Structures are given as structure tokens and as C-alpha cells.
XYZ file of C-alpha atoms in Angstrom:
557
model
C -81.661 144.801 99.093
C -84.841 145.337 97.086
C -85.233 141.619 96.434
C -84.666 140.852 100.111
C -87.403 143.294 101.049
C -89.757 141.604 98.612
C -88.909 138.234 100.065
C -89.534 139.509 103.590
C -92.997 140.585 102.524
C -93.545 137.376 100.606
C -94.400 139.174 97.358
C -92.104 136.895 95.368
C -94.090 133.833 96.409
C -95.952 131.933 93.751
C -97.584 129.345 96.012
C -100.847 129.806 97.882
C -100.855 132.427 100.635
C -102.087 129.996 103.269
C -99.118 127.783 102.458
C -96.333 130.316 102.939
C -93.626 129.809 105.555
C -91.925 132.704 107.336
C -88.338 131.931 108.279
C -86.804 133.411 111.402
C -83.879 131.020 111.951
C -85.387 129.687 115.154
C -88.826 128.103 114.672
C -88.852 126.081 111.437
C -90.796 122.831 111.844
C -90.618 119.514 110.046
C -94.155 120.086 108.772
C -93.036 123.358 107.188
C -90.066 121.622 105.582
C -92.518 119.152 104.043
C -94.768 121.982 102.866
C -91.983 123.825 101.069
C -90.282 120.693 99.742
C -93.320 118.821 98.465
C -96.104 121.378 98.114
C -93.993 124.223 96.698
C -95.069 126.536 99.501
C -93.420 129.950 99.378
C -90.955 131.291 101.901
C -90.639 134.757 103.396
C -87.746 135.983 105.502
C -88.754 137.588 108.791
C -87.403 141.161 108.939
C -85.697 140.570 112.295
C -83.968 137.486 110.919
C -82.786 139.399 107.855
C -81.307 142.083 110.087
C -79.652 139.467 112.281
C -78.043 137.745 109.292
C -76.854 141.081 107.869
C -75.293 142.002 111.224
C -73.552 138.609 111.326
C -72.045 139.366 107.905
C -70.913 142.767 109.132
C -69.390 141.212 112.268
C -67.459 138.693 110.171
C -65.945 141.488 108.067
C -65.232 143.541 111.185
C -63.291 140.618 112.597
C -61.381 140.257 109.325
C -60.426 143.931 109.492
C -58.569 143.134 112.718
C -56.251 141.080 110.478
C -56.866 137.927 112.449
C -56.815 134.519 110.739
C -60.284 133.192 109.942
C -60.791 129.703 108.543
C -62.480 129.901 105.153
C -62.327 133.699 105.029
C -58.709 134.855 104.845
C -57.201 131.416 105.350
C -57.694 128.171 103.454
C -59.790 125.193 104.510
C -59.016 121.602 105.475
C -55.312 120.824 105.380
C -54.848 124.120 103.522
C -55.815 126.088 106.622
C -52.152 127.192 106.760
C -52.489 129.029 103.438
C -53.202 132.756 103.452
C -55.900 134.020 101.075
C -55.322 137.677 101.868
C -53.777 139.793 104.596
C -54.458 143.256 105.931
C -57.397 144.874 107.574
C -59.015 146.724 104.685
C -61.335 145.095 102.159
C -59.704 146.693 99.129
C -60.672 145.891 95.521
C -57.690 143.547 95.354
C -58.750 141.775 98.540
C -62.275 141.392 97.164
C -60.871 139.980 93.926
C -58.756 137.445 95.837
C -61.686 136.516 98.051
C -64.084 136.012 95.139
C -61.474 133.875 93.385
C -61.007 131.778 96.522
C -64.788 131.330 96.820
C -65.056 130.176 93.203
C -62.142 127.780 93.673
C -63.665 126.375 96.839
C -67.013 125.654 95.169
C -65.336 124.099 92.142
C -62.895 121.934 94.084
C -65.414 120.749 96.649
C -68.027 119.778 94.060
C -67.181 116.078 94.126
C -70.503 114.263 94.472
C -71.581 111.224 92.479
C -74.512 108.880 92.038
C -78.148 109.548 91.268
C -79.571 113.041 91.144
C -81.211 114.063 94.399
C -85.014 114.217 94.136
C -86.547 117.653 93.804
C -88.132 117.592 97.252
C -84.809 116.742 98.892
C -82.973 119.566 97.126
C -85.693 122.064 98.034
C -85.623 120.892 101.643
C -81.845 121.257 101.731
C -82.003 124.827 100.413
C -84.714 125.703 102.926
C -82.788 124.266 105.871
C -79.536 125.970 104.873
C -81.358 129.285 104.519
C -83.058 128.987 107.886
C -79.883 127.969 109.712
C -78.057 130.896 108.104
C -80.783 133.193 109.431
C -79.957 131.927 112.924
C -76.958 134.210 112.600
C -73.941 131.947 112.714
C -73.059 131.772 109.023
C -71.986 135.306 108.122
C -73.238 135.034 104.540
C -73.721 138.191 102.527
C -77.414 139.120 102.110
C -77.287 138.476 98.344
C -76.700 134.778 98.978
C -79.649 134.581 101.376
C -81.795 136.315 98.780
C -80.783 133.722 96.223
C -81.793 130.783 98.425
C -85.231 132.270 98.989
C -85.634 133.213 95.336
C -84.721 129.711 94.202
C -87.482 128.294 96.423
C -90.073 130.871 95.386
C -89.253 130.995 91.676
C -88.887 127.266 91.040
C -85.137 127.055 90.456
C -83.934 123.652 91.669
C -80.244 122.885 91.124
C -79.363 119.538 89.597
C -77.560 117.940 92.517
C -75.911 114.519 92.631
C -76.748 112.994 95.980
C -73.864 110.808 97.144
C -70.339 111.480 98.328
C -70.754 113.097 101.746
C -69.225 111.580 104.884
C -71.735 113.424 107.047
C -69.368 115.875 108.671
C -71.062 118.687 106.754
C -72.079 117.836 103.203
C -69.164 119.649 101.622
C -69.023 117.621 98.402
C -72.753 117.825 97.636
C -73.903 121.332 98.600
C -71.418 123.144 96.282
C -73.716 122.211 93.407
C -76.294 124.660 94.777
C -73.690 127.404 95.100
C -72.493 126.886 91.559
C -75.998 127.308 90.166
C -76.307 130.514 92.173
C -73.212 131.700 90.275
C -74.753 130.681 86.950
C -72.838 127.422 86.536
C -74.094 123.853 86.270
C -77.687 122.857 85.580
C -81.048 123.420 87.193
C -84.697 122.511 86.849
C -87.089 125.351 86.130
C -90.697 125.096 85.025
C -90.374 121.329 84.756
C -87.433 121.576 82.343
C -83.761 120.827 82.864
C -81.509 123.545 81.545
C -78.239 125.356 82.048
C -77.992 127.468 85.177
C -77.615 130.717 83.226
C -80.849 130.058 81.359
C -82.671 129.082 84.557
C -81.589 132.289 86.270
C -82.555 134.356 83.248
C -86.015 132.785 82.964
C -86.565 133.225 86.715
C -85.533 136.875 86.513
C -82.496 136.413 88.739
C -78.894 137.545 88.542
C -75.916 135.374 89.406
C -74.315 135.990 92.794
C -70.601 136.506 93.408
C -69.644 134.648 96.605
C -67.301 136.641 98.798
C -65.843 136.419 102.275
C -66.949 133.176 103.913
C -69.908 132.651 101.555
C -68.609 129.539 99.812
C -67.587 127.846 103.042
C -70.992 128.668 104.559
C -72.709 127.244 101.481
C -70.912 123.919 101.733
C -70.025 123.477 105.423
C -73.546 122.531 106.470
C -75.500 119.354 107.117
C -78.516 120.744 105.278
C -78.612 117.902 102.734
C -78.345 115.131 105.310
C -80.904 116.869 107.508
C -83.255 117.220 104.528
C -83.045 113.492 103.877
C -83.623 112.766 107.554
C -86.638 115.062 107.925
C -88.342 113.624 104.835
C -87.470 110.026 105.728
C -88.747 110.471 109.284
C -92.052 111.809 107.985
C -92.421 108.934 105.531
C -91.461 106.349 108.156
C -94.070 107.712 110.559
C -96.743 107.556 107.873
C -95.625 104.023 107.040
C -95.944 102.977 110.694
C -99.549 104.139 110.701
C -100.192 101.889 107.712
C -98.283 99.042 109.349
C -100.617 99.287 112.368
C -103.656 98.953 110.137
C -102.243 96.092 108.071
C -101.200 94.220 111.219
C -104.681 94.712 112.674
C -106.279 93.247 109.538
C -103.824 90.333 109.648
C -104.819 89.708 113.271
C -108.411 89.370 112.108
C -107.281 87.053 109.335
C -105.565 84.908 111.954
C -108.539 85.078 114.346
C -106.037 86.212 116.941
C -106.117 87.636 120.442
C -106.629 91.244 121.513
C -105.376 90.654 125.060
C -101.823 92.034 124.540
C -103.330 95.311 123.324
C -105.714 95.844 126.245
C -105.072 98.791 128.551
C -104.361 96.736 131.706
C -101.674 94.754 129.876
C -100.166 97.905 128.400
C -100.104 99.674 131.774
C -97.731 97.033 133.093
C -94.991 98.346 130.790
C -96.018 101.879 129.850
C -93.657 102.919 127.080
C -95.210 105.854 125.263
C -94.927 104.529 121.713
C -96.124 101.077 122.721
C -99.277 102.395 124.388
C -99.918 104.726 121.474
C -99.692 101.809 119.041
C -101.961 99.599 121.134
C -104.588 102.317 121.468
C -104.504 102.940 117.739
C -104.895 99.266 116.874
C -107.766 98.846 119.326
C -109.439 101.815 117.676
C -109.049 100.230 114.254
C -110.491 96.979 115.618
C -113.495 98.547 117.362
C -116.524 96.370 116.585
C -114.425 93.468 115.294
C -115.489 89.855 115.752
C -112.242 89.420 117.685
C -114.023 90.956 120.680
C -116.266 87.872 120.807
C -115.049 84.740 122.536
C -114.135 81.914 120.147
C -113.508 78.440 121.611
C -111.272 77.590 118.641
C -109.030 80.589 119.136
C -105.597 79.614 120.548
C -104.637 80.931 123.966
C -101.702 82.873 122.505
C -100.610 83.891 118.997
C -97.197 83.848 117.310
C -94.903 86.611 118.530
C -95.117 88.464 115.222
C -98.760 89.159 116.091
C -98.371 89.548 119.846
C -95.505 92.049 119.876
C -96.747 94.555 117.298
C -97.337 97.292 119.860
C -93.884 96.759 121.360
C -92.031 96.837 118.036
C -94.045 99.554 116.316
C -94.003 101.505 119.571
C -90.222 101.329 119.833
C -89.977 102.692 116.291
C -92.283 105.548 117.281
C -90.177 106.340 120.333
C -87.039 106.507 118.193
C -88.797 108.749 115.678
C -89.871 111.047 118.510
C -86.251 111.360 119.636
C -85.147 111.911 116.042
C -87.766 114.651 115.631
C -86.529 116.487 118.714
C -82.922 116.354 117.591
C -83.717 117.424 114.037
C -85.702 120.353 115.373
C -82.490 121.650 116.934
C -80.494 120.939 113.771
C -82.726 122.946 111.444
C -82.945 125.915 113.840
C -79.319 126.420 114.827
C -75.866 127.028 113.381
C -73.571 124.171 112.382
C -71.090 126.609 110.834
C -67.325 126.518 111.336
C -66.222 129.075 112.285
C -69.451 130.278 113.812
C -70.385 133.952 114.122
C -71.786 134.820 117.561
C -73.545 138.168 117.621
C -73.414 140.422 120.688
C -71.206 138.067 122.662
C -68.682 139.653 125.012
C -65.805 138.087 126.904
C -65.872 137.964 130.667
C -63.784 140.613 132.425
C -61.277 137.986 133.516
C -61.277 135.984 130.275
C -57.806 134.745 129.266
C -56.124 136.109 126.157
C -56.718 132.816 124.365
C -60.453 133.411 124.576
C -60.477 137.147 123.941
C -58.674 136.744 120.621
C -61.978 135.656 119.030
C -63.932 138.801 119.960
C -64.724 142.118 118.339
C -65.152 144.452 121.311
C -65.509 147.830 119.643
C -67.350 149.325 116.682
C -70.988 149.324 115.565
C -71.316 145.506 115.638
C -69.722 143.308 118.270
C -69.457 139.635 119.030
C -67.158 136.737 118.281
C -65.977 134.549 115.417
C -65.100 131.214 116.969
C -63.818 127.917 115.525
C -66.475 125.267 116.035
C -67.222 121.562 115.655
C -70.955 122.147 115.357
C -70.895 120.434 111.972
C -70.858 117.026 113.698
C -74.477 115.794 113.482
C -74.151 112.735 115.730
C -76.980 114.012 117.932
C -79.531 113.172 115.249
C -77.664 110.660 113.096
C -77.574 108.103 115.915
C -81.375 108.091 116.398
C -81.706 108.046 112.594
C -79.558 104.918 112.550
C -81.670 103.524 115.382
C -84.774 104.174 113.306
C -83.251 102.078 110.522
C -82.821 99.165 112.943
C -86.369 99.658 114.214
C -87.785 99.537 110.669
C -85.908 96.289 110.126
C -87.716 94.843 113.127
C -91.044 96.118 111.785
C -90.248 94.343 108.523
C -89.348 91.122 110.332
C -92.733 91.081 112.050
C -94.578 91.805 108.806
C -92.760 89.001 106.992
C -93.442 86.491 109.731
C -97.124 87.432 110.004
C -97.473 87.023 106.259
C -95.939 83.559 106.337
C -98.039 82.469 109.335
C -101.211 83.464 107.485
C -100.465 80.829 104.834
C -100.161 78.036 107.441
C -103.404 76.156 108.274
C -101.909 75.131 111.636
C -102.273 78.752 112.756
C -105.261 79.975 110.731
C -107.463 76.894 110.189
C -107.761 78.238 106.626
C -106.697 76.590 103.335
C -102.958 76.189 102.771
C -101.375 79.245 101.116
C -104.803 80.909 101.385
C -105.833 79.088 98.235
C -109.388 79.759 97.020
C -109.658 76.068 96.062
C -110.388 74.483 92.715
C -106.758 73.458 92.354
C -105.356 76.954 92.827
C -101.849 77.155 94.325
C -102.484 80.444 96.101
C -99.803 82.376 97.974
C -97.081 79.741 97.955
C -94.328 80.955 95.626
C -94.744 84.550 96.816
C -93.179 83.518 100.123
C -89.816 83.971 98.417
C -90.772 87.566 97.645
C -91.603 88.083 101.306
C -88.209 86.775 102.385
C -86.394 88.872 99.775
C -88.142 92.102 100.782
C -87.452 91.497 104.466
C -83.794 90.913 103.618
C -83.719 94.196 101.678
C -84.970 96.133 104.683
C -82.657 94.289 107.045
C -79.576 94.871 104.860
C -80.245 98.618 104.837
C -80.363 98.708 108.648
C -76.678 97.916 109.092
C -74.816 100.721 110.906
C -72.615 102.889 108.693
C -72.115 105.795 111.097
C -68.488 104.957 111.889
C -67.478 103.676 108.460
C -65.380 106.705 107.457
C -61.799 106.974 106.250
C -59.509 109.876 107.302
C -59.322 112.741 104.806
C -57.713 116.160 104.399
C -54.294 115.053 105.545
C -55.765 113.108 108.469
C -57.255 116.287 109.956
C -60.800 115.151 109.177
C -60.473 111.671 110.657
C -64.052 110.907 111.713
C -67.520 111.250 110.212
C -71.128 110.106 110.538
C -72.293 109.209 107.012
C -75.484 111.105 107.771
C -76.700 111.354 104.145
C -75.956 107.688 103.508
C -77.957 106.750 106.594
C -80.812 108.940 105.405
C -80.717 107.389 101.950
C -80.795 103.916 103.485
C -83.829 104.750 105.616
C -85.499 106.130 102.487
C -84.742 102.825 100.760
C -86.147 100.927 103.719
C -89.401 102.848 103.482
C -89.705 101.826 99.820
C -89.008 98.130 100.453
C -91.130 97.996 103.608
C -94.020 99.537 101.688
C -93.840 96.628 99.224
C -93.602 94.116 102.051
C -96.652 95.576 103.791
C -98.445 95.520 100.442
C -97.809 91.767 100.226
C -98.979 91.306 103.816
C -102.108 93.295 102.987
C -102.793 90.942 100.081
C -102.567 88.019 102.501
C -104.575 89.653 105.291
C -107.402 90.617 102.953
C -107.465 87.123 101.424
C -107.522 85.567 104.897
C -110.587 87.524 106.035
C -112.289 86.800 102.694
C -111.837 83.084 103.325
C -112.746 83.295 107.024
C -115.957 85.208 106.359
C -117.229 83.911 102.987
C -120.549 85.691 103.422
C -118.680 89.022 103.437
C -115.972 90.199 105.854
C -117.190 93.763 106.329
C -119.628 92.970 109.141
C -116.998 90.975 111.051
C -114.170 93.469 110.803
C -113.360 96.466 112.959
C -114.422 99.921 111.930
C -110.933 100.867 110.754
C -109.946 97.522 109.264
C -113.249 97.255 107.403
C -112.505 100.604 105.790
C -109.014 99.424 104.854
C -110.395 96.175 103.439
C -113.039 97.970 101.344
C -110.551 100.508 99.985
C -108.053 97.802 99.150
C -110.565 95.491 97.498
C -111.575 98.372 95.215
C -108.029 98.163 93.812
C -107.054 94.501 94.257
C -109.928 91.987 94.048
C -110.015 88.784 96.052
C -108.063 85.877 94.596
C -110.605 83.381 93.255
C -108.091 81.651 91.003
C -104.348 81.827 90.437
C -103.216 85.024 88.726
C -100.001 87.010 88.422
C -98.926 88.019 91.908
C -96.354 90.515 90.640
C -99.120 92.627 89.114
C -101.007 92.596 92.401
C -97.860 93.569 94.320
C -97.423 96.601 92.062
C -101.061 97.635 92.507
C -101.023 97.008 96.266
C -97.808 99.017 96.673
C -99.272 101.907 94.692
C -102.363 101.701 96.894
C -100.309 102.233 100.060
C -98.236 105.000 98.497
C -101.345 106.855 97.381
C -102.899 106.391 100.808
C -99.850 108.088 102.335
C -100.238 111.048 99.993
C -103.935 111.426 100.866
C -104.363 109.395 104.054
C -107.782 107.978 104.908
C -108.718 107.578 108.575
C -107.174 104.109 108.844
C -103.809 105.340 107.524
C -103.359 108.674 109.266
C -100.137 109.188 111.160
C -100.395 110.252 114.769
C -99.866 113.965 114.072
C -102.689 113.950 111.492
C -105.349 112.361 113.653
């Protein structure tokens, strides 16, 4: 327990003190997940949470001593739930040997992932979430396993983990890779180098753990990987929406469009929270813009891709808000099966069926109850909805980009050509269509696309990790699409205000235009658009990492 004590005090942390995160199993936030996953912030286990988790482990063993069948402890898992691992109430050396063998077999057999290696931040987030949910008290892991999770995060041991193969009913084919590294098997990253697990543990000053009891099942029967993907994707999508607001606002200036749909009286007629938030943000970006001046040449109404930005971006924000609330529950609760419930007691008139799950005497009491808490539909459905919402955001961006090249809408040169025989942004329209199709293709629902497994016992799923991976892919493609729109919007205001756009733009859009033009100069003759797309995409990605005022997500403002 010496290592656990050190972790509780945070002395094992190598990151900055003001960056450390104390885990209590109940109050982890998405921002803290980001801090540990991407900033290498240290973790410390709250003493009360450590005691709670240790008591849950003791309760699990107390229940086993009653010689009652427990899924994943003294009985097999899946279709093999009818197989006995050990019998009897005492944890003898032979019982421990059988249990450790079963745990090893479970981790080996369930390690069945494929595909690309999960990024480092995703793996760290998954370990953090699994640790915190175990500290909630429902897992019944032995303290040594909890110590190992925290030590991996604090001592830079990141298991090599293939990231596909889960059906989203707990990530049981992906998470074993973490457990195997804890045992000294497989590979891990340490100090920026990929190496065997034994070497990584040795260099980090750690010993291999020996999973026992329900450890292996608790390691794998969790949605920590899918939740990690969802938390990171939700953060990135929110940051992307902030950029989409700014790019759309600049495009509106390039169009010489109307502010009326964004005005407070219009918004009050249909007061969805995300919609009003988007409108207020865009009006702030456009403060001082020439669009506030009447223009007799300005059309009465603009194309829908310009008019409905607040509605579409707002709907995406509303879905992200729901997703955030549901994920907050996921990362601060138990999705274990069976789940260990500390200090629970049956009612005096409880039927025998219910009382069979309780330990009612001894130093630790409670229940060990079969559960279906591993079904993550509560947050996978809004995650899937977010994917559809991002597709709509992409559709608007693509259409705005194409409208900006049409003189019938802009009264500017065709394809935003600078003249002198230049073709301008004509051929790149195919790129716009392709990127929009990429985002749209990734929005297709996959939640119910699951085949029965484990002898038809596990006959449904959610594909939570796949949905998270698809949203992550959407963020990448939508970033490129917005980069292309930004190229068009900046070119449009350059042509509309040849004496210099800065004085005619809003306070926020002028800042965006200046920052962008420092990276991608105005098109004065035809040049390679692919090079500009790469630079413009990198510009938006960098702005998300260190957001300027025009690109700050709502929580950062």
C-alpha cells in the first residue's frame, strides 16, 4: 500500500502541481480528462476514494466466501457463465492459483482488437476514466490494480493499444491490452520510446501486477475507451464549432449579407439555447462591421446556408450539451457487471430472490448484483446525434463556399478570381464537395449495427467506440472544409474591399482575417490550392490548440 499512499499524496506526479487532478470517483470533469490526456497532468487518489475501493474489494471477497456464484469471479463469463472457476468459501492458495490463471486467460482470450493504434491521449483518457469509475466503488478491483492505473498515468507508461473491435457493450476486446501491460506483457510507450512491457515497467520503477478475483473482468468490462473517445471528440467538436462561427461570419461579410436573422428580436421568437448562443457570438464577432450599414445593393434575404447558421450550429451545441451531461454520469459511476454496492441492505420484507445478493454480516456489508450498466446508450445516442449535426454544419459550410464563387450572389468576380486571366477557385469546388461527402458519410448511424455474439447471449450493442472514431474523423474532415471556406471568405473580403478589408470587418472577423493572412496570402494569381489547403488546415488546428479570441469555445470565453 506504500505506492497507493504516495499516489494519494500526489508525490508520484511528474507534471506541474497546478495541473494535478485528484480522483474521488464522483467528480471527474471533461476538462480534467483533457488535462490528464493531453497535458500529462498528474493524478492523485483521494484517501476516501481509496478506502471505498478497498472496501468494495473486501466486500467482493466476503460475498465469494459465502460460496455463491459470481460472474467473472468464481464463474466464467459470456456463454461460459455456467463454468465453475473455483468452489468453496475460503480463498486458499489453490483457489488463488486458479483465480489468477482464470484472470490471465480472460485477458489473453479477450484481447482481440485490430486496426490502428489508439492515440496516446485516448489511451491515457481511457486509463483515467477506468480508474475513476473503479474508485466509485462498483468494480471490486484489488488496490494493486488501482495503483497501477495511477502509476501508468504519472510515470508515462502508455500501453500500445489497437483501437478497433469493440461493439460498445463494454470495450472487452480493446481494454485487455492495458491489463496485459500491467502484467508485463505486450508493448508500451515510455519516455517517447516504444518497448516491451517488462522494460517499460522496469524503467518506470514498477512491478507487474497479478490480477485476481474479478480484476480481469473489471479491467475489460468497462466503456472507458469509448467514453474517452467521446469526451475528446466532444471537446474538439465544440472548439470546431467556435471556429465555424467565425468562418461563417467572415463569409457573411464576403457575401455582403444580412444580419437580421441574428438580431435579438428574431432570435427571441424561437429561443433555443444553442441557437441564441450562436447568434450572440456571431454578432459579437461582427461588431463594427460594414454589414451594420444599410446597402441598397444588398439582397433582401441571403441563401439558407448563410441565414440558418445560428439554427444549425446552435442545434449542434444543444446536442453537445446533452452529450456532456450524459458523459459526466458515465465517467463518475460504475458500469461494472456484476456491480459491488457498498453498505446496501435488503428491506425487511425483501424476497429471497433479492436477499441472495447481499452480505448481511461481517466487517463489510453490501451487495454484489448482476447489472446491465455496461450499456452506454444514454450517451451514445447523443454522440450519434452530434455526428448528424456536424454533417449539417458541413453542408452549410460547403454551400456557403460555393455561393461565394457565384457573382449572382456576391457581385464579385467569378470563382473569386483576382483577374488577369486567373481561373481562381473553380476546380477546388470538387474538393469542397468531396470533403462534405466525407463528413456526411461518417454521420450514418451505426448504433444498431451489431451481430449477436457469445452464443446469442450478447445480442445487442451500441458501437460506441466506432461512433466516437467517426466523430473524430468528422472533426478532421470538417476542419479541412472550413479551411477551404476560410480561403474563400478571406478572398471575398479582399476583393470587396480592395483598399484593405480590416476597416470594414467586425472586430472578431478582422482579427481572424489578419491572423489568417499572416499564414495564407491573398490570391493575386493562380497558385497551387492544395498547398493553401494544407496551410489553412494547420492554421485552424493550431488555433484550436492555442485559441485566439475569435476561436474560443464557449467554456473558454
